[in-house]
XYZ file of C-alpha atoms in Angstrom:
337
model
C 0.000 0.000 0.000
C 1.400 3.398 -0.968
C 0.338 6.513 0.915
C 1.683 9.713 2.441
C 2.390 10.090 6.134
C 3.166 13.235 8.117
C 4.362 14.000 11.616
C 2.746 16.817 13.577
C 3.504 17.614 17.227
C 5.107 14.212 17.759
C 2.121 12.334 16.354
C 1.377 10.556 13.082
C -1.262 11.914 10.739
C -2.426 10.887 7.297
C -3.863 14.330 6.565
C -1.437 16.873 5.179
C -0.859 19.649 7.746
C -1.366 23.223 6.730
C 1.628 25.321 5.865
C 5.122 24.327 4.861
C 6.273 20.746 5.385
C 9.743 19.189 5.424
C 10.181 15.983 3.426
C 12.113 13.338 5.361
C 11.960 10.581 2.765
C 10.384 9.853 -0.560
C 9.465 6.267 -1.240
C 10.732 3.424 0.866
C 8.982 1.257 3.444
C 7.852 2.678 6.801
C 7.876 0.411 9.840
C 6.725 1.235 13.387
C 9.825 1.916 15.487
C 11.679 -1.253 16.504
C 11.444 -2.708 20.006
C 13.894 -4.743 22.073
C 11.851 -6.241 24.903
C 14.798 -7.749 26.795
C 17.903 -5.637 27.180
C 20.024 -4.515 30.142
C 21.919 -1.348 29.160
C 24.318 0.063 31.704
C 24.943 -3.304 33.365
C 28.415 -3.960 34.737
C 30.023 -6.955 36.386
C 31.183 -10.298 35.057
C 29.654 -13.756 35.169
C 30.733 -14.277 38.782
C 30.034 -10.767 40.059
C 26.858 -9.047 41.265
C 25.395 -6.782 38.565
C 26.214 -3.103 38.809
C 25.004 -0.041 36.947
C 26.988 2.653 35.104
C 24.892 5.681 34.109
C 27.383 6.809 31.468
C 27.489 3.376 29.889
C 23.691 3.273 30.010
C 23.460 6.505 27.996
C 25.921 5.195 25.396
C 24.067 1.927 24.953
C 20.685 3.660 24.772
C 22.095 5.797 21.954
C 23.212 2.656 20.123
C 19.691 1.245 20.376
C 18.190 4.501 19.118
C 20.542 4.910 16.170
C 19.646 1.407 14.978
C 15.972 2.359 14.837
C 14.969 0.883 18.209
C 12.310 3.247 19.501
C 11.138 1.334 22.576
C 12.958 -0.780 25.136
C 11.936 -2.968 28.043
C 14.476 -3.543 30.804
C 13.563 -6.758 32.687
C 16.066 -6.089 35.423
C 18.371 -3.138 36.110
C 20.752 -2.706 39.025
C 20.122 1.057 39.061
C 17.457 3.596 38.231
C 17.091 5.072 34.741
C 18.618 8.574 34.774
C 15.827 11.110 34.222
C 17.937 13.153 31.829
C 18.353 10.104 29.577
C 14.749 8.937 29.762
C 13.404 12.426 28.998
C 15.918 13.436 26.315
C 14.468 14.444 22.923
C 14.497 11.447 20.628
C 15.201 8.968 23.437
C 13.610 5.535 23.025
C 10.560 4.926 25.170
C 11.746 2.962 28.210
C 9.837 0.425 30.264
C 11.713 -0.883 33.266
C 10.827 -3.723 35.607
C 13.103 -2.486 38.373
C 15.514 -4.842 40.076
C 15.939 -8.565 39.501
C 14.051 -10.263 42.346
C 14.780 -13.716 43.743
C 12.992 -15.777 46.348
C 15.282 -16.487 49.294
C 14.938 -20.239 48.834
C 16.163 -20.179 45.248
C 19.465 -21.915 44.591
C 22.576 -19.801 44.003
C 20.700 -16.506 43.862
C 22.159 -14.448 46.692
C 25.195 -13.079 44.860
C 23.349 -11.988 41.757
C 19.890 -10.678 42.631
C 17.810 -8.844 45.211
C 16.882 -11.711 47.542
C 13.740 -11.664 49.653
C 11.483 -13.960 51.648
C 8.558 -11.667 50.747
C 8.731 -12.076 46.983
C 5.111 -11.045 46.286
C 5.323 -7.856 48.344
C 8.644 -6.896 46.783
C 7.326 -7.615 43.296
C 4.365 -5.285 43.867
C 6.710 -2.595 45.162
C 8.928 -2.808 42.065
C 5.991 -2.816 39.645
C 4.425 0.250 41.261
C 7.728 2.100 41.468
C 8.593 1.575 37.820
C 6.535 1.081 34.661
C 4.067 -1.560 35.756
C 6.467 -4.477 35.369
C 8.537 -6.534 37.782
C 11.109 -9.226 37.046
C 11.509 -12.364 39.122
C 13.892 -15.269 38.848
C 11.737 -18.344 38.298
C 14.850 -20.473 38.618
C 18.602 -20.060 38.451
C 20.607 -23.253 38.713
C 18.665 -25.460 36.298
C 19.777 -28.573 38.152
C 18.059 -27.343 41.342
C 14.368 -26.826 42.193
C 12.765 -23.604 40.878
C 10.531 -21.213 42.787
C 7.574 -23.252 44.093
C 4.268 -22.857 42.278
C 2.529 -21.443 45.368
C 5.113 -18.669 45.679
C 5.008 -17.899 41.957
C 1.208 -17.800 41.912
C 1.153 -15.451 44.915
C 3.452 -13.069 43.025
C 1.251 -13.095 39.921
C -1.950 -12.543 41.871
C -0.481 -9.698 43.938
C 1.045 -7.873 40.975
C -2.041 -8.314 38.798
C -4.169 -6.933 41.637
C -2.373 -3.582 41.323
C -2.520 -3.584 37.519
C 1.057 -4.727 36.954
C 2.682 -7.501 34.959
C 5.359 -10.068 35.766
C 8.323 -11.209 33.685
C 10.037 -14.410 34.776
C 13.558 -15.634 34.023
C 13.250 -19.385 33.391
C 16.021 -21.729 32.245
C 14.806 -25.089 33.459
C 11.901 -27.219 32.294
C 10.322 -27.229 35.748
C 10.894 -23.500 36.182
C 9.133 -22.684 32.907
C 6.246 -24.982 33.771
C 5.731 -23.441 37.208
C 5.751 -19.940 35.724
C 3.316 -20.873 32.956
C 0.979 -22.574 35.411
C 1.096 -19.507 37.660
C -0.083 -17.217 34.853
C 3.109 -15.236 34.350
C 2.928 -12.467 31.715
C 6.191 -13.175 29.921
C 8.626 -16.064 29.950
C 12.178 -14.857 29.409
C 14.460 -17.465 27.773
C 12.312 -20.592 28.288
C 15.119 -23.120 27.987
C 13.770 -26.674 28.099
C 10.144 -25.475 27.928
C 7.732 -28.439 28.273
C 5.183 -28.677 25.480
C 2.255 -28.314 27.879
C 3.376 -24.744 28.628
C 2.253 -23.609 25.184
C -1.456 -24.049 25.843
C -1.142 -22.442 29.277
C 0.677 -19.425 27.889
C -1.750 -18.985 25.010
C -4.721 -19.132 27.395
C -3.156 -16.565 29.727
C -1.986 -14.190 26.998
C 1.633 -14.688 28.045
C 4.505 -13.768 25.746
C 7.555 -15.906 24.969
C 10.842 -13.960 24.779
C 13.471 -16.590 23.903
C 16.456 -14.201 23.608
C 18.002 -16.481 20.994
C 20.819 -14.036 20.258
C 22.281 -14.405 23.738
C 22.060 -18.191 23.741
C 23.533 -18.528 20.258
C 26.612 -16.717 21.529
C 27.000 -19.148 24.422
C 26.453 -22.378 22.522
C 30.002 -22.872 21.128
C 31.463 -22.515 24.605
C 28.970 -24.964 26.123
C 29.441 -27.457 23.285
C 33.149 -27.557 23.987
C 32.865 -28.490 27.650
C 31.730 -32.084 27.302
C 30.196 -32.207 30.796
C 26.825 -33.545 31.925
C 25.761 -30.022 32.832
C 26.753 -28.752 29.386
C 24.774 -31.573 27.770
C 21.721 -30.530 29.792
C 22.214 -26.934 28.660
C 22.512 -27.940 25.004
C 19.420 -30.119 25.177
C 17.475 -27.284 26.751
C 18.690 -24.883 24.086
C 17.554 -27.221 21.313
C 14.130 -27.487 22.948
C 13.875 -23.710 23.314
C 14.550 -23.178 19.603
C 11.982 -25.803 18.620
C 9.364 -24.229 20.881
C 9.569 -20.890 19.038
C 7.637 -22.175 16.039
C 5.432 -24.369 18.199
C 4.555 -21.368 20.364
C 3.546 -19.418 17.281
C 1.410 -22.312 16.061
C -0.265 -22.506 19.491
C -1.179 -18.810 19.428
C 1.481 -17.597 21.860
C 2.897 -14.111 21.251
C 6.619 -14.438 20.485
C 8.671 -11.269 21.024
C 12.202 -10.179 20.159
C 14.682 -9.503 22.943
C 18.439 -9.649 22.587
C 19.767 -9.836 26.187
C 23.245 -9.285 24.795
C 25.726 -6.882 23.272
C 26.161 -5.186 20.889
C 23.252 -2.937 21.725
C 20.957 -1.889 18.892
C 21.121 -5.381 17.436
C 17.506 -6.530 17.519
C 17.792 -7.278 13.777
C 19.926 -10.284 14.744
C 17.165 -11.570 17.013
C 14.702 -11.283 14.138
C 17.044 -13.390 12.004
C 17.300 -16.028 14.752
C 13.506 -16.128 15.081
C 13.191 -16.716 11.337
C 15.826 -19.460 11.500
C 13.801 -21.046 14.330
C 10.780 -21.271 12.047
C 8.792 -18.080 12.517
C 7.345 -16.610 9.317
C 9.381 -13.547 8.353
C 6.444 -11.190 8.834
C 5.797 -12.549 12.327
C 9.482 -12.270 13.244
C 9.645 -8.652 12.099
C 6.433 -7.927 13.999
C 8.012 -9.464 17.112
C 10.475 -6.564 17.011
C 7.985 -3.933 15.850
C 4.173 -3.718 15.789
C 3.483 -6.874 17.840
C 5.937 -5.863 20.554
C 4.563 -2.316 20.602
C 1.008 -3.607 21.023
C 2.100 -5.931 23.856
C 3.693 -2.981 25.657
C 0.722 -0.692 25.050
C 2.390 1.468 22.395
C 0.479 2.303 19.191
C 1.864 1.668 15.736
C 1.317 3.490 12.479
C -2.135 4.868 13.218
C -3.756 8.278 13.018
C -2.685 10.131 16.138
C -0.192 7.413 17.025
C 3.228 8.071 18.486
C 5.705 9.236 15.852
C 8.156 6.348 16.246
C 9.050 5.046 12.827
C 11.866 3.879 10.617
C 12.188 4.134 6.845
C 13.858 1.326 4.889
C 14.715 0.926 1.234
C 12.729 -2.325 1.035
C 9.983 -4.183 2.894
C 11.625 -5.944 5.889
C 8.928 -8.632 5.760
C 10.368 -9.721 2.432
C 13.976 -8.671 2.998
C 14.634 -8.858 6.775
C 18.273 -7.897 6.247
C 17.281 -4.280 5.589
C 16.521 -3.920 9.311
C 20.266 -3.430 9.730
C 20.267 -0.431 7.386
C 17.575 2.127 8.227
C 17.432 5.102 5.898
C 15.634 7.352 8.397
C 14.945 6.941 12.107
C 12.299 9.030 13.879
C 11.740 8.637 17.624
C 9.165 10.717 19.516
C 8.809 12.860 16.434
C 12.526 13.703 16.392
C 14.697 12.740 13.446
C 17.651 10.941 15.014
C 19.160 9.542 11.849
């Protein structure tokens, strides 16, 4: 479909405004601004260190997201608060944070990495209310150990939903994913080893699946080289996670694009991994654009909608590779590229 689109006062309109207009692009394909629903900019610390937060690094990595055409970001876990001057800057991506990573005190190996509490439901409500309506809990950690019990997980979901919030859950074990799905969690992050029965539960509850395939693809060569029983369990879980992407789509589960890895501004790679896992190209692009925006409550290319858009030389649904090469990037009505 070919039509004209204008931006007026930070909003999209399909009616030509009065007076002089500035042409940003002629021709091309316009896509609602990209979304990375799982990213942790500003995070510091290594694999064996508690996560920290560097405000300067956060600003740099936010800029990398923006310049790549990523107009909205969800942070399912940050060790610090989003600096107001970065969040409110002209042309800054829209940011949705879930506050701190939260872990139940009985969860294996969690104390060094996350905010640990016996009162997981109360803390989850506090984080959701203090941030953007989301909280992030660790459904499991060591996938050879028991996950958060169903009763605890369900209490979190009920408490957070009661105040209008939503819950994201880190899950990397089959039992952890199943407990989260049974509890009615709003988004499963990673989903390694996901049992097939989770698909129907997630579809019925309107839960999203965010497999973060980019991050796991980067770890696979290292795990494959270890030759240990634990590595074999990891690899088996990874294979299952990839297979579940297409099966989730077929079951009616919303699959979304989140990178959970550097370099920042690389959600196009996640789209490519989703396609390789069996998602139709249009669905994979939507997972990083209009579908993700709808899930987060952000409008797309509609009259009066937010002026977050990217112009490409070709239709990304047919040529996904063009996502890496935006011609124009507009965020909050500001031309940033």
